[in-house]
Amino acid sequence: MNLRAAEAADLDAIMTLERASFPTDAWSEAMMREELASRHGWYVVAEEAGMLAGYAGLRAPRGAKDADIQTITIAEPFRGHGRGRTLLRALLAEADRRGAREVFLEVRADNPVAQALYASERFAEVGRRPRYYQPDGVDAVVMRLDLPSWAAARAAAPSEDRTEVGGSTADAPTSGASSDLGAGLRPLGDAAPACDVATGWCT
């Protein structure tokens, strides 16, 4: 799997996967275009066999102490092999490079597999938002990661377990949790794209 920074030219492919993964609440093309162009964001795409295998996004203004995971989505043929974890780690590494100290996300309360993945990467639950995900009325679990602790643990990991963007990278081990959990992750949620786990996965 090859990871690279997303470009404006990736918009069409990203939107095709976005609409397939989030049929009821996909972001609009205008919102996604704005996200890809924002200097406060960072999006990465995963390519495999000449196809878009997935994409992920981060909101992390340079110099800010906190960052938010915006979205992680894996195409159905590529799920179940650690690609989502690899994308998550790429986002966290970029947040670290930008100087963030904490990373937040929100995940559906009815998605325990996603929660287990995040916990295995050192995220911890810090609160809940009742009936946050509509129209399903599902609570949002708010999770937080201490980024310096995560980065220190990653630095001590074997070199083959590290994620790089811009070249081929082997899928990272799952550390005991399934690393591809369904259609896609959206952790926060506002009018603008800020995380919201749709259709039950996250990785």
Short mmCIF file of C-alpha atoms in Angstrom, two decimals:
data_model
loop_
_atom_site.label_atom_id
_atom_site.label_comp_id
_atom_site.label_asym_id
_atom_site.label_seq_id
_atom_site.Cartn_x
_atom_site.Cartn_y
_atom_site.Cartn_z
CA MET A 1 0.00 0.00 0.00
CA ASN A 2 1.29 3.44 -0.94
CA LEU A 3 0.40 6.49 1.15
CA ARG A 4 0.74 10.03 -0.11
CA ALA A 5 -0.66 13.47 0.65
CA ALA A 6 -4.03 14.03 -1.02
CA GLU A 7 -4.21 16.49 -3.91
CA ALA A 8 -7.03 18.41 -5.57
CA ALA A 9 -6.88 15.92 -8.43
CA ASP A 10 -7.97 13.18 -6.01
CA LEU A 11 -11.32 14.86 -5.32
CA ASP A 12 -13.42 12.81 -7.75
CA ALA A 13 -12.08 9.47 -6.51
CA ILE A 14 -12.44 10.54 -2.89
CA MET A 15 -16.04 11.64 -3.43
CA THR A 16 -16.91 8.34 -5.12
CA LEU A 17 -15.68 6.46 -2.06
CA GLU A 18 -17.22 9.03 0.31
CA ARG A 19 -20.70 8.56 -1.17
CA ALA A 20 -20.38 4.77 -1.20
CA SER A 21 -19.24 4.68 2.43
CA PHE A 22 -21.66 7.27 3.84
CA PRO A 23 -24.84 7.00 1.76
CA THR A 24 -27.00 9.00 4.18
CA ASP A 25 -24.62 11.76 5.25
CA ALA A 26 -21.73 12.04 2.82
CA TRP A 27 -19.91 15.36 2.80
CA SER A 28 -20.66 17.54 -0.19
CA GLU A 29 -18.09 17.95 -2.92
CA ALA A 30 -17.68 21.60 -1.93
CA MET A 31 -16.97 20.66 1.70
CA MET A 32 -14.42 18.05 0.70
CA ARG A 33 -12.73 20.43 -1.72
CA GLU A 34 -12.44 23.00 1.06
CA GLU A 35 -11.00 20.39 3.42
CA LEU A 36 -8.37 19.31 0.89
CA ALA A 37 -7.33 22.93 0.33
CA SER A 38 -7.33 24.05 3.97
CA ARG A 39 -3.97 24.97 5.47
CA HIS A 40 -5.31 23.76 8.80
CA GLY A 41 -5.98 20.28 7.50
CA TRP A 42 -3.99 17.37 6.15
CA TYR A 43 -5.44 14.57 4.06
CA VAL A 44 -3.73 11.39 2.94
CA VAL A 45 -4.77 8.81 0.36
CA ALA A 46 -3.90 5.13 0.21
CA GLU A 47 -3.38 3.59 -3.21
CA GLU A 48 -3.23 -0.07 -4.05
CA ALA A 49 -3.35 -1.94 -7.33
CA GLY A 50 -3.92 1.37 -9.11
CA MET A 51 -7.02 2.10 -7.05
CA LEU A 52 -7.93 4.44 -4.21
CA ALA A 53 -7.96 2.05 -1.26
CA GLY A 54 -8.82 4.72 1.31
CA TYR A 55 -8.36 8.24 2.56
CA ALA A 56 -8.13 10.00 5.91
CA GLY A 57 -8.16 13.55 7.18
CA LEU A 58 -6.82 15.57 10.09
CA ARG A 59 -7.64 19.06 11.36
CA ALA A 60 -4.49 20.40 13.04
CA PRO A 61 -3.67 24.13 12.81
CA ARG A 62 0.08 24.57 13.12
CA GLY A 63 1.02 25.69 16.61
CA ALA A 64 -2.29 24.58 18.15
CA LYS A 65 -2.06 22.16 21.06
CA ASP A 66 -4.93 19.94 19.96
CA ALA A 67 -5.97 18.25 16.73
CA ASP A 68 -9.01 16.32 15.51
CA ILE A 69 -9.29 13.20 13.40
CA GLN A 70 -11.77 14.20 10.69
CA THR A 71 -12.41 11.04 8.73
CA ILE A 72 -10.94 7.66 7.86
CA THR A 73 -12.47 5.57 5.08
CA ILE A 74 -11.39 2.28 3.54
CA ALA A 75 -12.90 0.91 0.32
CA GLU A 76 -14.72 -2.36 0.85
CA PRO A 77 -12.33 -4.60 -1.15
CA PHE A 78 -9.41 -3.43 1.01
CA ARG A 79 -10.90 -3.76 4.49
CA GLY A 80 -9.69 -6.19 7.11
CA HIS A 81 -5.92 -6.00 6.64
CA GLY A 82 -4.72 -3.13 8.83
CA ARG A 83 -5.01 -0.34 6.29
CA GLY A 84 -7.22 1.75 8.54
CA ARG A 85 -4.70 1.55 11.38
CA THR A 86 -1.98 2.58 8.96
CA LEU A 87 -3.98 5.66 7.93
CA LEU A 88 -4.73 6.52 11.56
CA ARG A 89 -1.04 6.36 12.43
CA ALA A 90 -0.18 8.58 9.47
CA LEU A 91 -2.61 11.22 10.77
CA LEU A 92 -1.20 11.01 14.28
CA ALA A 93 2.36 11.34 12.98
CA GLU A 94 1.38 14.48 11.07
CA ALA A 95 -0.35 15.93 14.15
CA ASP A 96 2.88 15.34 16.05
CA ARG A 97 4.92 17.08 13.35
CA ARG A 98 2.56 20.07 13.59
CA GLY A 99 3.16 20.39 17.31
CA ALA A 100 -0.15 19.07 18.67
CA ARG A 101 -0.18 17.63 22.17
CA GLU A 102 -3.65 16.07 22.19
CA VAL A 103 -5.77 14.43 19.50
CA PHE A 104 -9.53 14.04 19.78
CA LEU A 105 -12.14 12.03 17.92
CA GLU A 106 -15.70 10.87 18.33
CA VAL A 107 -16.95 7.39 17.60
CA ARG A 108 -20.38 5.76 17.74
CA ALA A 109 -21.18 4.09 21.05
CA ASP A 110 -22.51 1.06 19.12
CA ASN A 111 -19.14 0.49 17.45
CA PRO A 112 -17.06 -1.41 20.04
CA VAL A 113 -14.58 -2.69 17.45
CA ALA A 114 -13.64 0.87 16.48
CA GLN A 115 -13.34 1.83 20.12
CA ALA A 116 -11.03 -1.14 20.70
CA LEU A 117 -8.79 -0.06 17.84
CA TYR A 118 -8.51 3.47 19.20
CA ALA A 119 -7.84 2.16 22.70
CA SER A 120 -5.05 -0.02 21.30
CA GLU A 121 -3.45 3.16 19.91
CA ARG A 122 -3.70 4.82 23.39
CA PHE A 123 -6.94 6.77 22.95
CA ALA A 124 -9.06 6.93 26.11
CA GLU A 125 -12.73 7.80 26.56
CA VAL A 126 -13.21 11.25 28.10
CA GLY A 127 -16.96 11.78 27.70
CA ARG A 128 -20.15 11.08 25.77
CA ARG A 129 -22.60 13.12 23.72
CA PRO A 130 -26.10 11.66 24.11
CA ARG A 131 -27.97 10.84 20.89
CA TYR A 132 -25.31 12.64 18.89
CA TYR A 133 -25.61 10.55 15.74
CA GLN A 134 -28.92 11.19 14.00
CA PRO A 135 -31.27 9.90 12.76
CA ASP A 136 -30.15 6.79 14.69
CA GLY A 137 -30.09 8.47 18.11
CA VAL A 138 -26.74 6.85 18.95
CA ASP A 139 -24.41 8.38 21.55
CA ALA A 140 -20.97 9.64 20.56
CA VAL A 141 -18.00 8.46 22.59
CA VAL A 142 -15.42 11.25 22.83
CA MET A 143 -11.86 9.93 22.94
CA ARG A 144 -8.55 11.66 23.59
CA LEU A 145 -4.94 10.72 22.88
CA ASP A 146 -1.88 12.09 24.65
CA LEU A 147 0.27 12.58 21.56
CA PRO A 148 3.74 12.84 23.17
CA SER A 149 3.17 9.49 24.90
CA TRP A 150 1.99 7.92 21.65
CA ALA A 151 4.96 9.34 19.72
CA ALA A 152 7.40 8.04 22.32
CA ALA A 153 5.91 4.56 22.09
CA ARG A 154 6.06 4.68 18.29
CA ALA A 155 9.70 5.78 18.35
CA ALA A 156 10.51 2.70 20.41
CA ALA A 157 8.62 0.37 18.04
CA PRO A 158 10.46 -1.80 15.48
CA SER A 159 11.18 0.09 12.26
CA GLU A 160 8.93 -2.22 10.24
CA ASP A 161 6.00 -1.13 12.43
CA ARG A 162 6.25 2.55 11.46
CA THR A 163 4.12 4.38 8.93
CA GLU A 164 5.63 6.54 6.21
CA VAL A 165 3.84 8.72 3.68
CA GLY A 166 5.16 8.96 0.16
CA GLY A 167 6.33 5.40 -0.33
CA SER A 168 5.22 1.82 0.00
CA THR A 169 4.43 0.78 3.54
CA ALA A 170 3.53 -2.60 4.93
CA ASP A 171 0.37 -2.74 7.00
CA ALA A 172 1.06 -2.21 10.68
CA PRO A 173 0.27 -5.00 13.16
CA THR A 174 -3.13 -4.83 14.81
CA SER A 175 -1.99 -5.08 18.45
CA GLY A 176 -4.88 -7.37 19.25
CA ALA A 177 -7.68 -5.31 17.69
CA SER A 178 -9.18 -5.59 14.25
CA SER A 179 -7.88 -2.68 12.26
CA ASP A 180 -10.52 -2.33 9.53
CA LEU A 181 -13.93 -2.00 11.03
CA GLY A 182 -16.41 -1.22 8.30
CA ALA A 183 -17.27 1.59 5.95
CA GLY A 184 -15.41 4.52 7.42
CA LEU A 185 -14.75 6.66 10.42
CA ARG A 186 -15.98 10.10 11.17
CA PRO A 187 -14.99 11.19 14.60
CA LEU A 188 -16.32 14.94 15.47
CA GLY A 189 -19.35 16.50 13.87
CA ASP A 190 -20.49 20.00 13.07
CA ALA A 191 -21.88 21.74 10.04
CA ALA A 192 -18.40 21.57 8.55
CA PRO A 193 -16.59 18.25 8.26
CA ALA A 194 -15.39 17.52 11.78
CA CYS A 195 -15.57 13.87 12.56
CA ASP A 196 -18.73 11.84 12.80
CA VAL A 197 -18.73 8.09 12.62
CA ALA A 198 -21.34 7.12 10.09
CA THR A 199 -22.41 3.55 9.30
CA GLY A 200 -20.54 1.86 12.06
CA TRP A 201 -16.86 1.48 11.67
CA CYS A 202 -13.73 3.42 12.15
CA THR A 203 -10.18 2.39 11.87
#
